[in-house]
CSV table of C-alpha atoms in Angstrom, one decimal:
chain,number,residue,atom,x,y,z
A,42,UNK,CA,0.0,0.0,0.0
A,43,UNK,CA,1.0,3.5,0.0
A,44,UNK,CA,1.0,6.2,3.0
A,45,UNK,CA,2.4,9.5,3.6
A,46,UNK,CA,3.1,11.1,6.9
A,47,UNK,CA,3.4,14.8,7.6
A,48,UNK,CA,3.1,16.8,11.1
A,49,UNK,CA,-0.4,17.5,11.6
A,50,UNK,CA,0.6,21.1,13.4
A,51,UNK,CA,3.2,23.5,12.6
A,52,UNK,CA,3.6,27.1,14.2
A,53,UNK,CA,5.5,30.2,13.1
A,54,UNK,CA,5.7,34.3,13.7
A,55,UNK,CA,5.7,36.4,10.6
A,56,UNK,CA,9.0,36.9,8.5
A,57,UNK,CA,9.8,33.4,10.0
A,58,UNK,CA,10.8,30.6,7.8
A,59,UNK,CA,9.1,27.2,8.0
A,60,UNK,CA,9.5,23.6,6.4
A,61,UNK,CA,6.6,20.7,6.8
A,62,UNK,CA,8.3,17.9,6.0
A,63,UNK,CA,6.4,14.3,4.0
A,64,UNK,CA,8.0,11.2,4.3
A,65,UNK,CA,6.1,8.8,2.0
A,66,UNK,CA,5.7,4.6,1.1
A,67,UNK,CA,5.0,3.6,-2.0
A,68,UNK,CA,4.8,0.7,-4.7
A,69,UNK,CA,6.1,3.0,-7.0
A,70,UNK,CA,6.6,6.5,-7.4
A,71,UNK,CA,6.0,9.0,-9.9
A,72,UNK,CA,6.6,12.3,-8.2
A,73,UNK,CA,5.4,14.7,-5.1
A,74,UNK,CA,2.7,17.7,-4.8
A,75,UNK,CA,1.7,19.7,-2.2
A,76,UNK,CA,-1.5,22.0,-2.1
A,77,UNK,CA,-2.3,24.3,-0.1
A,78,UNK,CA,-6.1,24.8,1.6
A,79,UNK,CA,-7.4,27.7,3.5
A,80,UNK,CA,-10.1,27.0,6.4
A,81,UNK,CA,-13.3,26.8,4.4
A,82,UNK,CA,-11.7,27.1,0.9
A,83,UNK,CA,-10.8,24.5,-1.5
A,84,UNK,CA,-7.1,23.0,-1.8
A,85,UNK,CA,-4.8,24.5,-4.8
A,86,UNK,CA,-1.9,23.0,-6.4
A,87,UNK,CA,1.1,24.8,-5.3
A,88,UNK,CA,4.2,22.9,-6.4
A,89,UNK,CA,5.1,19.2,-7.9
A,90,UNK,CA,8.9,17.5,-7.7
A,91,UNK,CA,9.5,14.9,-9.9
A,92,UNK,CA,13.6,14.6,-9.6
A,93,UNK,CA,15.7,15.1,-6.6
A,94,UNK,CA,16.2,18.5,-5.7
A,95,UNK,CA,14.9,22.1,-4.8
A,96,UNK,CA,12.1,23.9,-7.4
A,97,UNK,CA,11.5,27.2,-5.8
A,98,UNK,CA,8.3,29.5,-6.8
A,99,UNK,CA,8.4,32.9,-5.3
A,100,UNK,CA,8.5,32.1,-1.2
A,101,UNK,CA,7.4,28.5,-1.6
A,102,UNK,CA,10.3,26.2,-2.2
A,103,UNK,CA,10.0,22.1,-2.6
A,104,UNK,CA,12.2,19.3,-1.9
A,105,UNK,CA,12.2,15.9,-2.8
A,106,UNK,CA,14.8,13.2,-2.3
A,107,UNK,CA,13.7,10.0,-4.0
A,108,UNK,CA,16.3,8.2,-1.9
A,109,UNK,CA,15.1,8.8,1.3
A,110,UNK,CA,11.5,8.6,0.1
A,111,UNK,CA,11.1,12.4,1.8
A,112,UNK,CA,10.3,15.8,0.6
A,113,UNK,CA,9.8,19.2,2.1
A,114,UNK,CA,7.5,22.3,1.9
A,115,UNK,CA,10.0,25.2,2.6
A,116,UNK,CA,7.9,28.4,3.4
A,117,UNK,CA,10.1,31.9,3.5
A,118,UNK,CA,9.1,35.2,4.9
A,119,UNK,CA,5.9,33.9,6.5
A,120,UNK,CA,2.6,36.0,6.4
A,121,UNK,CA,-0.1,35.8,8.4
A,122,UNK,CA,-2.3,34.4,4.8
A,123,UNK,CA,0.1,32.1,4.6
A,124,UNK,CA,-2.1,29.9,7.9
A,125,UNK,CA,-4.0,27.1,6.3
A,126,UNK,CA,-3.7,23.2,5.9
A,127,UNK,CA,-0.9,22.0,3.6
A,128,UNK,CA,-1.0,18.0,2.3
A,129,UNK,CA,1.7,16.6,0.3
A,130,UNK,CA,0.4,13.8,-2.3
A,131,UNK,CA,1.9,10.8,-4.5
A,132,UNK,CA,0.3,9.3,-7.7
A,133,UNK,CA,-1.7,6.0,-6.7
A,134,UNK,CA,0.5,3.5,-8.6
A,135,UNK,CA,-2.5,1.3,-9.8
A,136,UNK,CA,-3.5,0.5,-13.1
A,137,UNK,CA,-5.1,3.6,-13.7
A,138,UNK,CA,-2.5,5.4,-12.4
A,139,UNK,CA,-4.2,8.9,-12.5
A,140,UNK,CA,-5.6,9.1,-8.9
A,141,UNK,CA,-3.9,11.0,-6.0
A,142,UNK,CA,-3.0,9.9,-2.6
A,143,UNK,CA,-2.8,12.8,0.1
A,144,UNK,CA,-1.3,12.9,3.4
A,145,UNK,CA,-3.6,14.0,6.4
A,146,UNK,CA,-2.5,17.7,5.8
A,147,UNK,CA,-0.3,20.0,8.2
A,148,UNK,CA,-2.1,23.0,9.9
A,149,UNK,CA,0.1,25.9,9.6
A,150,UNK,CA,-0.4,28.5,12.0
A,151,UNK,CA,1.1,31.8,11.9
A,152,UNK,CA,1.2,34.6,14.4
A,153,UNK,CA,2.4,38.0,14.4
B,207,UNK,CA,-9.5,29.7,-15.7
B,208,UNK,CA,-10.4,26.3,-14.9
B,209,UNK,CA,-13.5,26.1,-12.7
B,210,UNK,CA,-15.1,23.1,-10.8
B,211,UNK,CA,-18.4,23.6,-9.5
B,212,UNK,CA,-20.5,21.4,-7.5
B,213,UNK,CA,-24.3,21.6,-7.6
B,214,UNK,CA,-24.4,22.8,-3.5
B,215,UNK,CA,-22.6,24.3,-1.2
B,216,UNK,CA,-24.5,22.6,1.8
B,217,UNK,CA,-26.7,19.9,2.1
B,218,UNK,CA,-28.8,18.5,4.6
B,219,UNK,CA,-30.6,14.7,4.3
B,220,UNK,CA,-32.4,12.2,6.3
B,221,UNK,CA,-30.5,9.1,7.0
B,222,UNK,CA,-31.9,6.0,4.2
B,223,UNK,CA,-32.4,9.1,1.7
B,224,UNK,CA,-30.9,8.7,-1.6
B,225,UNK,CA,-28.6,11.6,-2.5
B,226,UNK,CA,-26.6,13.3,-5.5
B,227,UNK,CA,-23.8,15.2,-5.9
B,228,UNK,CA,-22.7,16.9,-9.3
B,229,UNK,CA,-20.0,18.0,-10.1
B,230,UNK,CA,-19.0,19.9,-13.5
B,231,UNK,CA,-15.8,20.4,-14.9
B,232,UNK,CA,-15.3,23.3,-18.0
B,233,UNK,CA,-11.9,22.5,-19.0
B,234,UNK,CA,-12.4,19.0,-21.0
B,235,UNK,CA,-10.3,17.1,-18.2
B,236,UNK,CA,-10.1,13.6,-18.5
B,237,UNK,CA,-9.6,12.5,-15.0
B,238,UNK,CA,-12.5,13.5,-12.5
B,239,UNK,CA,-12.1,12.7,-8.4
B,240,UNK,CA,-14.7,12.2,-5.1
B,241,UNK,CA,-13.2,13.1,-1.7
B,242,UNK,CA,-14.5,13.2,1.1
B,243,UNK,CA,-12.8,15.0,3.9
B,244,UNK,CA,-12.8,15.0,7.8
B,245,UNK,CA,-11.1,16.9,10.2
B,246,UNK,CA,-7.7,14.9,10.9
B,247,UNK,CA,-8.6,11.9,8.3
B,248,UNK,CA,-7.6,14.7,5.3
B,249,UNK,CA,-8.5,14.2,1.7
B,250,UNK,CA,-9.8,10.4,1.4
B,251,UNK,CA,-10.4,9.1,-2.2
B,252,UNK,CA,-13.8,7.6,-2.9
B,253,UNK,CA,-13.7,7.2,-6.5
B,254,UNK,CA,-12.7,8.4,-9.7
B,255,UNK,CA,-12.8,8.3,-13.5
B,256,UNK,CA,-10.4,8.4,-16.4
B,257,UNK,CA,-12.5,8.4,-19.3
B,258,UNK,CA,-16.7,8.7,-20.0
B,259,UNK,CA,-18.4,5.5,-18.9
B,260,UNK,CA,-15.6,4.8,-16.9
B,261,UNK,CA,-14.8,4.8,-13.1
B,262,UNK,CA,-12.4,3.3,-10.5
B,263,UNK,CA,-12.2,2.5,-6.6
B,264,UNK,CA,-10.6,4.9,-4.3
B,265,UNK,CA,-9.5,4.2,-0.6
B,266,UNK,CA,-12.9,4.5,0.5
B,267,UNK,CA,-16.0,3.1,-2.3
B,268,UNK,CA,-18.4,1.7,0.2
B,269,UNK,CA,-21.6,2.8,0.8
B,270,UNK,CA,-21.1,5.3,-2.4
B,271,UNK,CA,-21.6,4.9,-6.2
B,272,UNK,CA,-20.7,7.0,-9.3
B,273,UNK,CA,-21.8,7.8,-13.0
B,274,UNK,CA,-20.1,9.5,-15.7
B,275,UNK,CA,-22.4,9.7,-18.7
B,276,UNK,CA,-20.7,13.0,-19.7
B,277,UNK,CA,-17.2,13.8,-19.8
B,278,UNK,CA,-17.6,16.9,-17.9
B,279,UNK,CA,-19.8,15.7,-15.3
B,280,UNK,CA,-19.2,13.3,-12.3
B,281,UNK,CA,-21.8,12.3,-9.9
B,282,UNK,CA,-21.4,10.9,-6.3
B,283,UNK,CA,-24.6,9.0,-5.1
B,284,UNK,CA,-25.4,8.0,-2.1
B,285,UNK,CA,-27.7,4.9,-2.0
B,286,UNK,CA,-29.1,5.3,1.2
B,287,UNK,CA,-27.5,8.0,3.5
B,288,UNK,CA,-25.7,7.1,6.6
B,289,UNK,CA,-25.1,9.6,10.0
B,290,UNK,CA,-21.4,8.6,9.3
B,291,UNK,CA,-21.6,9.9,5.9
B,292,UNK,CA,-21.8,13.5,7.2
B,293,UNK,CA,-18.6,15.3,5.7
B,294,UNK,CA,-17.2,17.7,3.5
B,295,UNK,CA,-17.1,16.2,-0.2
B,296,UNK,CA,-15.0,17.6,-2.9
B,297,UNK,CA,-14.8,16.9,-6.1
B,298,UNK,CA,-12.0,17.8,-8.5
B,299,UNK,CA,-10.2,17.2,-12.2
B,300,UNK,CA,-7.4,17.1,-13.8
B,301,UNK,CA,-5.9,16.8,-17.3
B,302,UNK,CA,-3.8,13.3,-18.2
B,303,UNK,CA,-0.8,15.8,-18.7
B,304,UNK,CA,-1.2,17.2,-15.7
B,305,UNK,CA,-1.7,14.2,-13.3
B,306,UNK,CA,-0.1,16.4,-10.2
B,307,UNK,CA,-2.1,19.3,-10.7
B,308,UNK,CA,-5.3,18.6,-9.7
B,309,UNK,CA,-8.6,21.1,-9.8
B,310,UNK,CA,-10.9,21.2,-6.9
B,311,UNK,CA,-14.1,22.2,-6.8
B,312,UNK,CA,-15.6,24.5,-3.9
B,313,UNK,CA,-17.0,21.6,-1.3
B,314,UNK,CA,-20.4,20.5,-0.4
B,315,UNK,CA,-21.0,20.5,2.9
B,316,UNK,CA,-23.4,17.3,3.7
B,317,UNK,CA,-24.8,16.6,7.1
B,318,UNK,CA,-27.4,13.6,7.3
B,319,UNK,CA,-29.4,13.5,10.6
């Protein structure tokens, strides 16, 4: 089977980095997303590493090391919009092969 | 803009009612998801479809059926609603280039009492 495991809380001040880190299991793997979902909204794609490595997008960064089956969310310069959930997810390696499978999401809390 | 909508925000139903979710897609997406989600459980698969007519198991098919006569509908039914099917049920899409990028519509908030 597959699972992921993430922190289920993370807290921060403003202007403070963070990083919510995934460690996953898989049959096979095809690559790592994380989305972002504020309380009551709907989760958005924010970032997706297929090779080892950093990809960076404005304050967001992601890491994945294929390795050690873990990744990170790096979060720089924290504001106070940036509190919501954050799941990291792996393609379902089943036939199909088009499903995602999400980790129970990290609540990121940010104070000022 | 892709957009996903979902035919209601909230939803309230007797338990043994049967019940329908829609949800529409307007960017010709093959690949079309049901979650449900629950506070500390996250986003649970319950079923989706790559292709019209066709549909696969997720994590958590019981009690829950689907139909895709369209490609840019998917529907969740519930046969006969359960108190323990109360949750927050998201739908979403995504292309079969874009596997990791995923679509989500807004939620629809079901309680059954």
């Amino acid at each position: 089977g597959q699972s992921l495991e993430q922190p289920s809380e993370v807290t921060a001040v403003e202007g403070a980095i963070v990083q919510i880190n995934c460690t996953y299991q898989t049959s096979g793997f095809y690559g790592l997303s994380w989305y972002q979902q504020h309380d009551g909204g709907a989760p958005t794609f924010l970032s997706y590493n297929a090779l080892d490595g950093l990809e960076e997008t404005g304050r967001f960064s992601s890491f994945l090391s294929r390795s050690d089956s873990y990744g990170y969310l790096l979060l720089q310069e924290l504001q106070m919009k940036d509190s919501a959930s954050y799941f990291c997810a792996v393609r379902e390696a089943n036939q199909a092969g088009t499903a995602l499978i999400f980790g129970k999401g990290t609540t990121l809390s940010v104070s000022s | 803009d892709v957009k996903v909508t979902q035919s209601s925000r909230y939803l309230v139903k007797r338990t043994g009612e049967k019940v329908f979710l829609e949800c529409v897609q307007d960017m010709d997406h093959e690949n079309m998801f049901w979650y449900r989600q629950d506070p500390g459980l996250g986003l649970r698969l319950i079923y989706f479809s790559y292709d019209v007519k066709m549909k696969e198991k997720g994590d958590i098919p019981e009690g829950y059926s689907v139909s895709r006569e369209k490609k840019e509908r998917f529907s969740l039914i519930l046969e006969s609603a359960s108190t323990n099917q109360t949750s927050m049920y998201l739908c979403a899409s995504s292309s079969t280039g874009g596997l990791y990028e995923q679509y989500f519509g807004p939620g629809t908030r079901l309680t059954v009492t």
